[in-house]
Coordinates of C-alpha atoms and ligand atoms in Angstrom, one line a residue:
X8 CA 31.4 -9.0 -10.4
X9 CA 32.2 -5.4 -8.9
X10 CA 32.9 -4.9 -5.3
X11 CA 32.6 -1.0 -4.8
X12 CA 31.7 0.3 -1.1
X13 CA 29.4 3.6 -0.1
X14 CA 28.5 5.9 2.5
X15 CA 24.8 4.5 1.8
X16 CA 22.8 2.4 -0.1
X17 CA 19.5 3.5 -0.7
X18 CA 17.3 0.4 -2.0
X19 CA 14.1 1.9 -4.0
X20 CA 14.1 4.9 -5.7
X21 CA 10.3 6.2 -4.9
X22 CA 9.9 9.2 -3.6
X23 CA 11.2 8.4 -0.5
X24 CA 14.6 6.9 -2.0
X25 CA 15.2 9.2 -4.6
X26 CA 14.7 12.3 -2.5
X27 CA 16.8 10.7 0.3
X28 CA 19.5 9.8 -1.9
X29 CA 19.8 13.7 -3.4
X30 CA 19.6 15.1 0.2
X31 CA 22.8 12.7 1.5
X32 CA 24.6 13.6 -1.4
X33 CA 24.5 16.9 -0.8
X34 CA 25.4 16.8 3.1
X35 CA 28.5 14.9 1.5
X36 CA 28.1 10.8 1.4
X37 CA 29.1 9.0 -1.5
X38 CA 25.6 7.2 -2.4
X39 CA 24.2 4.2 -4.4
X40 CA 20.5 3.8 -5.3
X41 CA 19.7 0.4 -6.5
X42 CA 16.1 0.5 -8.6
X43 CA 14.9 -2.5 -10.6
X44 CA 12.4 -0.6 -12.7
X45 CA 13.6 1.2 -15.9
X46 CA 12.3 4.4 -15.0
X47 CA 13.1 6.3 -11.6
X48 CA 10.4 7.7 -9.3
X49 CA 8.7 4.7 -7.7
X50 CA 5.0 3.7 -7.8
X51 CA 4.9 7.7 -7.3
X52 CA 6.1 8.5 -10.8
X53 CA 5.3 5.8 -13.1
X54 CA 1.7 4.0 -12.1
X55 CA 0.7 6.5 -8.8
X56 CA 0.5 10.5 -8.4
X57 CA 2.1 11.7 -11.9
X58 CA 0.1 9.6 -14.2
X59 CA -3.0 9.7 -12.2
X60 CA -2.9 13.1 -12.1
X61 CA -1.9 13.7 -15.5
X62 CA -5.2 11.7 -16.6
X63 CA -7.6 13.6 -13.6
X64 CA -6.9 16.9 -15.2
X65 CA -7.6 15.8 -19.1
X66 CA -10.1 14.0 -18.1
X67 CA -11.7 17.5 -16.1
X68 CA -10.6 19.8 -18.8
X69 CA -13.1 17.4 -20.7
X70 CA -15.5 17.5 -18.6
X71 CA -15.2 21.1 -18.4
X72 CA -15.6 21.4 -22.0
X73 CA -18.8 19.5 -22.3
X74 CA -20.1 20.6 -19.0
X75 CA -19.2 23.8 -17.8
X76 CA -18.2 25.8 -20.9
X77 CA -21.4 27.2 -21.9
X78 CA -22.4 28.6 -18.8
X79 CA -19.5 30.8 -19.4
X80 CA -20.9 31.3 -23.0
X81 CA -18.3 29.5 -24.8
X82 CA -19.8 28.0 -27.2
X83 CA -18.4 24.7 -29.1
X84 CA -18.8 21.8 -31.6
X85 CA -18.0 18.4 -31.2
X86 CA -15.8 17.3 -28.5
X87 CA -14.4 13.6 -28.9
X88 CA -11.9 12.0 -26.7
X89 CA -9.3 10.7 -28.3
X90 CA -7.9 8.7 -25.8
X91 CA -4.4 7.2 -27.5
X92 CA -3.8 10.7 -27.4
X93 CA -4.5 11.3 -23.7
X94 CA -2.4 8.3 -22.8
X95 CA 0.3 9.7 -24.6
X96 CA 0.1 12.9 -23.0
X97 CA 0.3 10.9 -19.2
X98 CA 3.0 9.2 -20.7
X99 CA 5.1 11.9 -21.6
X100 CA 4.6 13.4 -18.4
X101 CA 5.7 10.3 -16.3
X102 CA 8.8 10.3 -18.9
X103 CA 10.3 13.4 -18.2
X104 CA 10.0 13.2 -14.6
X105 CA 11.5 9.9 -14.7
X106 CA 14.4 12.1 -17.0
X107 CA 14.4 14.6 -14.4
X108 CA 15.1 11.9 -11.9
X109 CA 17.9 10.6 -13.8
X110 CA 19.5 14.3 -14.4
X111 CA 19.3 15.0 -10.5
X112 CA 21.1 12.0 -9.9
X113 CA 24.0 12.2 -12.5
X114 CA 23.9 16.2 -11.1
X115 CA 24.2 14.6 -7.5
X116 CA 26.7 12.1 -8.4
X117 CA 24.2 9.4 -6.9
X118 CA 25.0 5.8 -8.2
X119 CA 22.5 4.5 -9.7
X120 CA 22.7 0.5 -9.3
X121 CA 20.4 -1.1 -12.0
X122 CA 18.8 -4.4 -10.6
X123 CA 17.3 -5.8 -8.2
X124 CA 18.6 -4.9 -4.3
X125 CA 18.8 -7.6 -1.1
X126 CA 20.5 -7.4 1.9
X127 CA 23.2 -10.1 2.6
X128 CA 23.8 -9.1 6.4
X129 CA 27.0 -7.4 7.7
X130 CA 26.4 -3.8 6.0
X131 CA 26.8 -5.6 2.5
X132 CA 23.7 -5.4 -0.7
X133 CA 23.5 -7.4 -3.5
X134 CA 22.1 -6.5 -6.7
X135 CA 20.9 -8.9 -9.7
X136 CA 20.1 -7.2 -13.5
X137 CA 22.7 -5.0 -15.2
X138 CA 24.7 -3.4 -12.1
X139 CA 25.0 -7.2 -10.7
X140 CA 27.5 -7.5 -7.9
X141 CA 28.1 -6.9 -4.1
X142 CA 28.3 -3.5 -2.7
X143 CA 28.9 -2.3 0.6
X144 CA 27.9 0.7 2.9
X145 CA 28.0 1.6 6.3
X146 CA 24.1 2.7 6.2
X147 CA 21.8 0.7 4.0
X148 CA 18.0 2.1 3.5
X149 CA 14.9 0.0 2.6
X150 CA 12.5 2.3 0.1
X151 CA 11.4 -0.5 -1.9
X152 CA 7.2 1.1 -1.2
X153 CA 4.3 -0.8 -1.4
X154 CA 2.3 -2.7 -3.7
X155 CA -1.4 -3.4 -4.4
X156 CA -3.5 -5.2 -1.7
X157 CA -5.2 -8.2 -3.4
X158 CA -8.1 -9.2 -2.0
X159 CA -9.6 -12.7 -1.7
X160 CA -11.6 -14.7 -4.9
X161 CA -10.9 -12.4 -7.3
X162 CA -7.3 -12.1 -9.6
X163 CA -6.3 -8.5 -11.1
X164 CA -5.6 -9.9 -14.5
X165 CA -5.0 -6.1 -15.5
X166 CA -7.2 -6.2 -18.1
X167 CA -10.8 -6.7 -16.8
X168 CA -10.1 -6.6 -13.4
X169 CA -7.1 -3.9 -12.8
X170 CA -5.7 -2.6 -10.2
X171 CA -4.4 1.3 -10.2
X172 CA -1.7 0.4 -12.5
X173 CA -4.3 -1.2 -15.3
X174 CA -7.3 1.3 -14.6
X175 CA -4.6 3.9 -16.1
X176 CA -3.9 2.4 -19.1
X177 CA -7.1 1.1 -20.3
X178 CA -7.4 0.7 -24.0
X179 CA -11.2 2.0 -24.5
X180 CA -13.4 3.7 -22.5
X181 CA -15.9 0.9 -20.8
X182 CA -19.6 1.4 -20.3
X183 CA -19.2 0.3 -17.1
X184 CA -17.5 -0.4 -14.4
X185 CA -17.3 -1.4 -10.7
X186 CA -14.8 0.3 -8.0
X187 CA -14.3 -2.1 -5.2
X188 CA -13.6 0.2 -2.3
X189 CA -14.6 3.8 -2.0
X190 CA -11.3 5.3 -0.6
X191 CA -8.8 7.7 -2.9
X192 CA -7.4 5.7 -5.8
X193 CA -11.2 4.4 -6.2
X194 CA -12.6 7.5 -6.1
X195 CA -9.7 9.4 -8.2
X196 CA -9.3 6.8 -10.7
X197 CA -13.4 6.5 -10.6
X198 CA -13.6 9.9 -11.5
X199 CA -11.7 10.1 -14.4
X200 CA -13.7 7.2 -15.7
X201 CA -16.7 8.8 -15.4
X202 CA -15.6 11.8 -17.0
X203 CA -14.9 10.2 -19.9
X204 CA -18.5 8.6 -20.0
X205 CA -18.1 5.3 -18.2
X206 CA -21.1 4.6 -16.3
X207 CA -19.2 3.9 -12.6
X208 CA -20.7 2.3 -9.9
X209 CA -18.3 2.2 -6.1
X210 CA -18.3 -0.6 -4.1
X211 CA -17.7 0.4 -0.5
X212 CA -17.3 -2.3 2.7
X213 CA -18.0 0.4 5.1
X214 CA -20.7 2.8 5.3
X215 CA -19.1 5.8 3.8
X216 CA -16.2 6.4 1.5
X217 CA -13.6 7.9 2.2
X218 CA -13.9 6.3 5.3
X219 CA -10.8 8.2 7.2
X220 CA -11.5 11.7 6.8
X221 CA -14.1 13.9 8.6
X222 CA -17.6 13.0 8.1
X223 CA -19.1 15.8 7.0
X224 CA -16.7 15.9 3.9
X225 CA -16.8 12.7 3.1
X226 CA -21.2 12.8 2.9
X227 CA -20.8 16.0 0.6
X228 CA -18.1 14.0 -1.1
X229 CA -20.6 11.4 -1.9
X230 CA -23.6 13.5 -2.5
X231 CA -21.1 15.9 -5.3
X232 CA -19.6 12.9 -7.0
X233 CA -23.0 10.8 -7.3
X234 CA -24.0 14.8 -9.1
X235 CA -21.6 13.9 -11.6
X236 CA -22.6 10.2 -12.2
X237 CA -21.2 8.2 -9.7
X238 CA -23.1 5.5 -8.0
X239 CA -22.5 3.8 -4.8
X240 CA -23.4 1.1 -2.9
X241 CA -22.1 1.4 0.7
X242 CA -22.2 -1.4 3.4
X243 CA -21.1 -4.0 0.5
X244 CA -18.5 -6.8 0.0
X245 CA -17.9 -8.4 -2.9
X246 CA -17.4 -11.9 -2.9
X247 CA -16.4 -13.0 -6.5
X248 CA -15.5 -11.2 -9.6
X249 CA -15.5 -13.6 -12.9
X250 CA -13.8 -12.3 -16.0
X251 CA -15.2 -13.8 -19.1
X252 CA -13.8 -11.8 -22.0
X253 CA -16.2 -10.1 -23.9
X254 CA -18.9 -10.8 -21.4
X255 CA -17.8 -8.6 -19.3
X256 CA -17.1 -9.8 -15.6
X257 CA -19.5 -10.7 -12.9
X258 CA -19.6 -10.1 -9.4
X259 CA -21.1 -11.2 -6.2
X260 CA -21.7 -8.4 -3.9
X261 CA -23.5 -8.9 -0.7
X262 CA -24.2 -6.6 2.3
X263 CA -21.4 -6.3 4.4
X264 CA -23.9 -7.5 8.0
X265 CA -24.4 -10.3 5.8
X266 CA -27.9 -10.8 3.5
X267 CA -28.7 -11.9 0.2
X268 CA -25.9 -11.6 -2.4
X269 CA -27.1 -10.3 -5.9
X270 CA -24.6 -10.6 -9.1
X271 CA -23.6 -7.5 -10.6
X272 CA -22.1 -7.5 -14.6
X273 CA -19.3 -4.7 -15.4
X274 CA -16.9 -4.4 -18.5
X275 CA -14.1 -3.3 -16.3
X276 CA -13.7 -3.5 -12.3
X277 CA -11.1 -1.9 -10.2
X278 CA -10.0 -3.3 -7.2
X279 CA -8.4 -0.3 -5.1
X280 CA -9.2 -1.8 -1.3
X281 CA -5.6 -0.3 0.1
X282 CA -2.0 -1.0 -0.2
X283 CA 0.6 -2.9 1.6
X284 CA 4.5 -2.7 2.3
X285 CA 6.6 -4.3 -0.8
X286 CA 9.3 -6.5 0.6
X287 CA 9.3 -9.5 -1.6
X288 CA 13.0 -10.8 -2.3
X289 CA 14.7 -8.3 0.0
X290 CA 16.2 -11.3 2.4
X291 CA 15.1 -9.3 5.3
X292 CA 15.2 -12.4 7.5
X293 CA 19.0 -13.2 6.9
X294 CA 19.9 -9.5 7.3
X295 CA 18.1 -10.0 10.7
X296 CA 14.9 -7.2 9.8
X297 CA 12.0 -7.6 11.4
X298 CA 8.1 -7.0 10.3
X299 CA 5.6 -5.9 12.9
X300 CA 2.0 -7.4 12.7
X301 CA 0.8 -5.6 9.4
X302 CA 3.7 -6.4 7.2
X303 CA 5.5 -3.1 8.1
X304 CA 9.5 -3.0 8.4
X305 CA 9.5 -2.5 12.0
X306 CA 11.5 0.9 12.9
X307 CA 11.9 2.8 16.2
X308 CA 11.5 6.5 16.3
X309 CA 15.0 7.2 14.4
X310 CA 13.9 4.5 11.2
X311 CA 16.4 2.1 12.6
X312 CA 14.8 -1.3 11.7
X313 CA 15.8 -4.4 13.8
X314 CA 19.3 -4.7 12.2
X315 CA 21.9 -2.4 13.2
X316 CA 22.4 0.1 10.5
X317 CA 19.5 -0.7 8.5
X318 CA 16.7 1.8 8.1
X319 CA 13.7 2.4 6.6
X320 CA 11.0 4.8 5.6
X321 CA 7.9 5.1 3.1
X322 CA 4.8 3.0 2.3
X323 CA 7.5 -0.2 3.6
X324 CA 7.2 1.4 6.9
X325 CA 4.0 2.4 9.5
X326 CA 2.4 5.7 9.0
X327 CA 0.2 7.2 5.7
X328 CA 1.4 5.6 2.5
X329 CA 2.1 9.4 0.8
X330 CA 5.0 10.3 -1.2
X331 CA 5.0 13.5 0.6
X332 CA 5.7 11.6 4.0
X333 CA 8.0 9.2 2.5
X334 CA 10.0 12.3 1.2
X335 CA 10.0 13.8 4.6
X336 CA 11.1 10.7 6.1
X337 CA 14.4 10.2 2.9
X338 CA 15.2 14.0 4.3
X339 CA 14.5 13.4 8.0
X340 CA 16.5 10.3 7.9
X341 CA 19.9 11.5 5.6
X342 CA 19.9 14.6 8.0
X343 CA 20.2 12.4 11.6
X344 CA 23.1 10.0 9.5
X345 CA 24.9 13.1 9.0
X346 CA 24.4 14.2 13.0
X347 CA 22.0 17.0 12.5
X348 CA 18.3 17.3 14.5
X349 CA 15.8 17.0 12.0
X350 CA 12.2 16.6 12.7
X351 CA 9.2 15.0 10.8
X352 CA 5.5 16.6 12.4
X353 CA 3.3 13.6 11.9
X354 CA 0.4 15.6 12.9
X355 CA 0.6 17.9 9.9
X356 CA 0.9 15.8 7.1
X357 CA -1.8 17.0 4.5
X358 CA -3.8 14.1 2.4
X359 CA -5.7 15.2 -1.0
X360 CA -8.0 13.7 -3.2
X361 CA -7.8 14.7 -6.3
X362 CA -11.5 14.6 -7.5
X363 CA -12.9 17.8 -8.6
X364 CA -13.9 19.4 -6.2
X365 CA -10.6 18.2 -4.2
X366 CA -10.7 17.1 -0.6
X367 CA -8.1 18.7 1.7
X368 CA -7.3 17.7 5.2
X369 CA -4.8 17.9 7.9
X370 CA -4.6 17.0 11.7
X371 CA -7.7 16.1 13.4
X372 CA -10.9 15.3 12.0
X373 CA -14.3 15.8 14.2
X374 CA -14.6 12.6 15.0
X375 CA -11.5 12.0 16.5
X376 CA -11.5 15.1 18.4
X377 CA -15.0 13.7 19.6
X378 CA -13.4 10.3 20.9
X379 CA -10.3 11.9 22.4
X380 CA -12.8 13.9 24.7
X381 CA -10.9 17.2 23.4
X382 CA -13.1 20.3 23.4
X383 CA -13.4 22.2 20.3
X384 CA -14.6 25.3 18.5
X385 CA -15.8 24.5 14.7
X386 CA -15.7 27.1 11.9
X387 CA -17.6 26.5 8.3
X388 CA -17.5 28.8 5.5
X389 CA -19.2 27.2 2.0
X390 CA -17.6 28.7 -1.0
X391 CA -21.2 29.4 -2.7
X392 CA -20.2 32.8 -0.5
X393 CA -17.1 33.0 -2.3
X394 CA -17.0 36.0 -4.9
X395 CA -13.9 34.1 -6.8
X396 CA -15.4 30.5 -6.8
X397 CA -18.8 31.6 -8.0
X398 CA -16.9 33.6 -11.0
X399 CA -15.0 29.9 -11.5
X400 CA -18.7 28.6 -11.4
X401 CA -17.4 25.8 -9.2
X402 CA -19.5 26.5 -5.4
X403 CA -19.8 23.2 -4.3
X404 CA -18.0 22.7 -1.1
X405 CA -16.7 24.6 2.3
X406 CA -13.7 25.5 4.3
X407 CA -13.7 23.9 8.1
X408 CA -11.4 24.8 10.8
X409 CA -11.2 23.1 14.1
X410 CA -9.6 25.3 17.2
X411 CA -9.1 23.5 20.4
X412 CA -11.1 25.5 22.4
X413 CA -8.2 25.9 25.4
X414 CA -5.3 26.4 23.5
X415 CA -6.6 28.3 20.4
X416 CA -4.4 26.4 18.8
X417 CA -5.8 24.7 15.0
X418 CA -6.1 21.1 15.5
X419 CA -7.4 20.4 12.0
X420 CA -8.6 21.4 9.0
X421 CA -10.7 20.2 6.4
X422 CA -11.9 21.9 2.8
X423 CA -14.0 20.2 0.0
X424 CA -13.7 22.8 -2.9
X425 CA -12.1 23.8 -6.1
X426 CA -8.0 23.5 -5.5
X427 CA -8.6 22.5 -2.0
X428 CA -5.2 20.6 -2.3
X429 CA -3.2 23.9 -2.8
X430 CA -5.8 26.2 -0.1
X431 CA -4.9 23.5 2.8
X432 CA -1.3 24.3 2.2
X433 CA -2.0 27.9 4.5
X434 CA -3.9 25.4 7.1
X435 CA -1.0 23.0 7.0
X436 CA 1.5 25.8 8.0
X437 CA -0.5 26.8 11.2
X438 CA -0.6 23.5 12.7
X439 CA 3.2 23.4 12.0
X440 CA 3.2 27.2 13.9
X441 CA 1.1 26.4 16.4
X442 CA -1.4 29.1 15.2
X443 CA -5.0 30.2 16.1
X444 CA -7.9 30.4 14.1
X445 CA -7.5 34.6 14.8
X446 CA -3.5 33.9 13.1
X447 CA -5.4 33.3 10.1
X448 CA -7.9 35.6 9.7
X449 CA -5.8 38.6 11.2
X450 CA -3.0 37.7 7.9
X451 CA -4.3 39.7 5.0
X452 CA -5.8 37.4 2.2
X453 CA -6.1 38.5 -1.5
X454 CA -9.2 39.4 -3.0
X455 CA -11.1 37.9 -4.4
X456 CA -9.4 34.4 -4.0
X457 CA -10.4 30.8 -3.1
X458 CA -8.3 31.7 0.0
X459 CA -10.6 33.9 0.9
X460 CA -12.8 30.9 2.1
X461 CA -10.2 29.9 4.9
X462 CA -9.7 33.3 6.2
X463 CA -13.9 33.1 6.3
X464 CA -13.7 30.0 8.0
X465 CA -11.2 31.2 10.4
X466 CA -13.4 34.0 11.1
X467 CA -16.1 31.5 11.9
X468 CA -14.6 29.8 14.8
X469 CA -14.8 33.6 16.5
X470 CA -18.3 33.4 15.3
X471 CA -17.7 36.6 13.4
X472 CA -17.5 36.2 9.7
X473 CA -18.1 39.1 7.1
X474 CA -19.2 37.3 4.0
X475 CA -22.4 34.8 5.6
Ligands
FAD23 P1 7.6 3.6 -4.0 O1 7.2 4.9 -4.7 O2 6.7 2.5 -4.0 O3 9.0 3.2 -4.6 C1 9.6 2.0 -4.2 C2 10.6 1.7 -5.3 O4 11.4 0.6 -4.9 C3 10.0 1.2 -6.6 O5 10.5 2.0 -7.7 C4 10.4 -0.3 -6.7 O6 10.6 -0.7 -8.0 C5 11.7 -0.3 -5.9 N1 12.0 -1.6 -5.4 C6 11.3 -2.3 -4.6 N2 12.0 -3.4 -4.2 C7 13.2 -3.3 -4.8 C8 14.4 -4.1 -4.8 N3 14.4 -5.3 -4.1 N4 15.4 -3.7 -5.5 C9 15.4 -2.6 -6.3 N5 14.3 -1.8 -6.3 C10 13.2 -2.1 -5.6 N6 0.7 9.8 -2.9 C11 0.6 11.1 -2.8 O7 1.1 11.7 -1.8 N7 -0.2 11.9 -3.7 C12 -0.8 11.3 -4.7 O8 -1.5 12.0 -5.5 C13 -0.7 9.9 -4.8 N8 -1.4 9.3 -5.8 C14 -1.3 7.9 -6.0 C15 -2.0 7.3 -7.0 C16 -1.9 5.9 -7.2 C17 -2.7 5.2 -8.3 C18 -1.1 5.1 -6.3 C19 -1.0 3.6 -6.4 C20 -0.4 5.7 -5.2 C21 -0.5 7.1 -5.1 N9 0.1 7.8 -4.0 C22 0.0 9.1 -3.9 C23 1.0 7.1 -3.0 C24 2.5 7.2 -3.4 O9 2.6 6.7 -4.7 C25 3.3 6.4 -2.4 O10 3.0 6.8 -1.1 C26 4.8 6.7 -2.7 O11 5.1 6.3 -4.0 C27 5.6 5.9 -1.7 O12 7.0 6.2 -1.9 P2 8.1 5.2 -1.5 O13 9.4 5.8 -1.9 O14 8.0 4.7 -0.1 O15 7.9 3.9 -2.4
NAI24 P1 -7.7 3.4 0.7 O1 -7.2 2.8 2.0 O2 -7.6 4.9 0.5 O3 -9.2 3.0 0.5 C1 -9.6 1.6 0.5 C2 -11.1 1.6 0.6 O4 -11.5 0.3 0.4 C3 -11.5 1.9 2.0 O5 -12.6 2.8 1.9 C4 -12.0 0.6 2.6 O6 -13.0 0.7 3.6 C5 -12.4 -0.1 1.4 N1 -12.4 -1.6 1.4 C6 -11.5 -2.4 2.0 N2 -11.8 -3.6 1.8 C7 -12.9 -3.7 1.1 C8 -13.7 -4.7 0.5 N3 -13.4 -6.0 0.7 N4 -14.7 -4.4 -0.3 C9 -15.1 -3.1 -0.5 N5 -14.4 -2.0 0.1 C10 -13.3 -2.3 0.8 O7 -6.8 2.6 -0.4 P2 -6.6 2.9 -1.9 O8 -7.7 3.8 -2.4 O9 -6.4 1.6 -2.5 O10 -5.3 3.7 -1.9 C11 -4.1 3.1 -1.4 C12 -3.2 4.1 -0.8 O11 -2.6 4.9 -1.9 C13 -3.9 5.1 0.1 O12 -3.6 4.7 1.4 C14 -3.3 6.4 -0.2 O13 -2.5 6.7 0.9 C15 -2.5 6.2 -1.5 N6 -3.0 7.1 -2.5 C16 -3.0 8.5 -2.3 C17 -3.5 9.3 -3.2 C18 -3.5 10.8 -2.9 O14 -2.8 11.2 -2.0 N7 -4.2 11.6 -3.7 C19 -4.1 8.9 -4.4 C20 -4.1 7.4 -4.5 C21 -3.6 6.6 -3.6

């Protein structure tokens, strides 16, 4: 048994752990990352953003291929999917960032600590699996993530019915299947289903999907994806899903006001209804750490949890469950344990959906603006008047801008469009700057560019654009 102490021990190495671990080595703590899972990177790197995205573009550069290439006269012959090969592809992908993981922490001199991490109490971690012993550290940091959300009558067997981490390995391409909740991994993971020619049908409690982000993007969300063969029922629950091996699995779906349920027959169904905080094993009790009402390590404003000098940040934690905030939050947090002033702008935090077209938001939808009484100025550009996105022959979609109509400052801003998730990035920067719509559109833009379409929409809020 080893006894070895550290500056900090970092439990989880997601996004959030791994990120925080590199940044407190380099202010100059001696650190220790325990991680149970033989690659590095969290739900993040092995079953989350890497591999779903690895499959979303294949899948589109597909889809492209059968769909969009002739318009552009390309002409071709057969195109197959040959999906062992597309698997392997994601694979390799989640494998050398798992190696690049690995290289930044030898490079960093972070400790890995193979096993499984829990907290004994009095600054002290134990860890079971190959690095099994007790180590101590004056700060210890809980980025152990989140896991899927079950939900009631119906068990993810991963093969039938699958949660995120089975929908991206299937072994064939099903004929159909059922997405139980209409939000971004159903919708995402939907997508690249349908690409491939499954015939997909979402199953959404509420009346809309994407339920969260402004309304107007999420109906021309709907009405594009349902384009490209999606189907949706909205305003459903269902009940039961029985898997019955090569009949398929049925489900009993029934309006979400209550009504007659009807059953429903799919080869595969996803269940993708949210995800919760992963703190299973961790002895949180003994150590004294509290949950709040959702399940959520409880943390005050500086990630201190209830137990003196235990933090912790990520999907375990309150907030959106994005790697990009948990990495914010590893940064934030290794910055204010070596006595610096970070800060961590929750109102500029950008969410994507990596569909095709993307979605693209930050700050304020028009909704909430709406309930919070604030007065507004709106500003719409559609990219079917954008030069660049026509040549792309990809026009479905627009920019919005929302200026609060006091300040001038951008409250939010909201695009559905080709590479909306790289175009919000300018948006992102203004909230962070405290910047008008006029900022925007008085900074030069390239032409012709998708960018273009924000400095439009910018423009719009003035009620002055050039290109409408
Ligand atoms: P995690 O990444 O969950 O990492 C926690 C780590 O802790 C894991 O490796 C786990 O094995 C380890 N661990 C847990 N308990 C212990 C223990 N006791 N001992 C040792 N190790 C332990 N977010 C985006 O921003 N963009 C995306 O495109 C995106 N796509 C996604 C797609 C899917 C299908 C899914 C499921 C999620 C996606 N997310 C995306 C969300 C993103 O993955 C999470 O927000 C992010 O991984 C959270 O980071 P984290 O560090 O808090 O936790
Ligand atoms: P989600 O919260 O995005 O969507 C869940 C959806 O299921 C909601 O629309 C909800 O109304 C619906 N729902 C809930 N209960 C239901 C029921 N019983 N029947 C039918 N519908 C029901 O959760 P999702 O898609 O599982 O993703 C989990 C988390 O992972 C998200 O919070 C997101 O932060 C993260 N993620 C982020 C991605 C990205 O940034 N691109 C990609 C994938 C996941």
């Amino acid at each position: 048994m080893s006894e070895q102490a550290f500056d900090i021990i970092i439990i989880g190495a997601g996004p959030g752990g791994y990120t925080m671990a590199i940044r407190c080595a380099q202010l100059g703590m001696s650190v220790a990352c325990v991680e149970k899972d033989a690659g590095l990177g969290g739900t993040c790197t092995n079953v989350g953003c890497i591999p779903s995205k690895a499959l979303l573009h294949s899948s589109e550069l597909y889809h492209e291929a059968t769909h969009g290439f002739a318009q552009h006269g390309i002409k071709v012959g057969k195109i197959e999917v040959d999906l062992p090969a597309m698997m392997a592809q994601k694979q390799s992908v989640v494998s050398s960032s798992n190696k690049g993981i690995e290289f930044l922490f030898k490079k960093n001199k972070v400790t890995w600590l193979k096993g499984e991490g829990s907290l004994l109490g009095g600054g002290k971690v134990t860890v079971k699996g190959e690095s099994a012993g007790t180590y101590s550290a004056k700060h210890i940091v809980i980025a152990t993530g989140s896991e899927v959300m079950p939900l009631k009558g119906i068990e993810i067997d991963e093969k039938q019915v699958v949660s995120s981490t089975g929908a991206l390995k299937l072994g064939a391409v099903p004929k159909t299947m059922v997405v139980i909740g209409g939000g971004v991994i159903g919708l995402e993971l939907g997508s690249v289903w349908n690409r491939l020619g499954a015939e997909v049908t979402v199953v959404e409690f509420l009346d809309r999907i994407l339920p969260t982000n402004d309304g107007e993007v999420s109906k021309q969300m709907q009405r594009v994806l349902a384009k490209q063969g999606m189907k949706f029922k909205l305003g459903t629950k269902v009940t039961s899903a029985k898997a019955a091996g090569k009949g398929g699995v049925t489900l009993t779906m029934e309006p979400a006001a209550g009504g007659p349920a009807e059953e429903v027959k799919a080869d595969i169904v996803l269940v993708s209804i949210g995800r919760r905080p992963y703190t299973a094993g961790l002895g949180l009790e003994a150590a004294g750490v509290q949950l709040d009402e959702r399940g959520r390590v409880k943390v005050d404003g500086h990630f201190q949890t209830t137990a003196k000098g235990v933090y912790a940040i990520g999907d375990a934690i309150q907030g959106a469950m994005l790697a990009h905030k948990a990495e914010e939050e590893g940064v934030v947090l290794a910055e204010m344990l070596a006595g610096q002033k970070p800060h961590i702008n929750y109102d500029a935090i950008p969410g994507v959906v990596y569909t095709w077209p993307e979605v693209a938001s930050v700050g304020k939808t028009e909704e909430e603006l709406k309930a919070a009484g604030i007065a507004y100025k709106a500003g719409k550009f559609p990219f079917t008047a954008n030069a660049r996105a026509r040549a792309m022959t990809m026009t479905d979609g627009f920019v919005k801008i929302l200026e609060d109509e006091k300040t001038k400052k951008v409250l939010g801003a909201h695009i559905i469009g080709p590479d909306a998730g790289h175009l919000i990035q300018e948006l992102v920067m203004a909230l962070e700057f405290g910047a008008s719509a006029e900022d925007i559109y008085r900074t030069v833009h390239a032409h012709p560019a998708l960018t273009e379409a924000v400095k439009e929409a910018a423009l719009a809020v003035d009620g002055r654009t050039i290109n409408i």
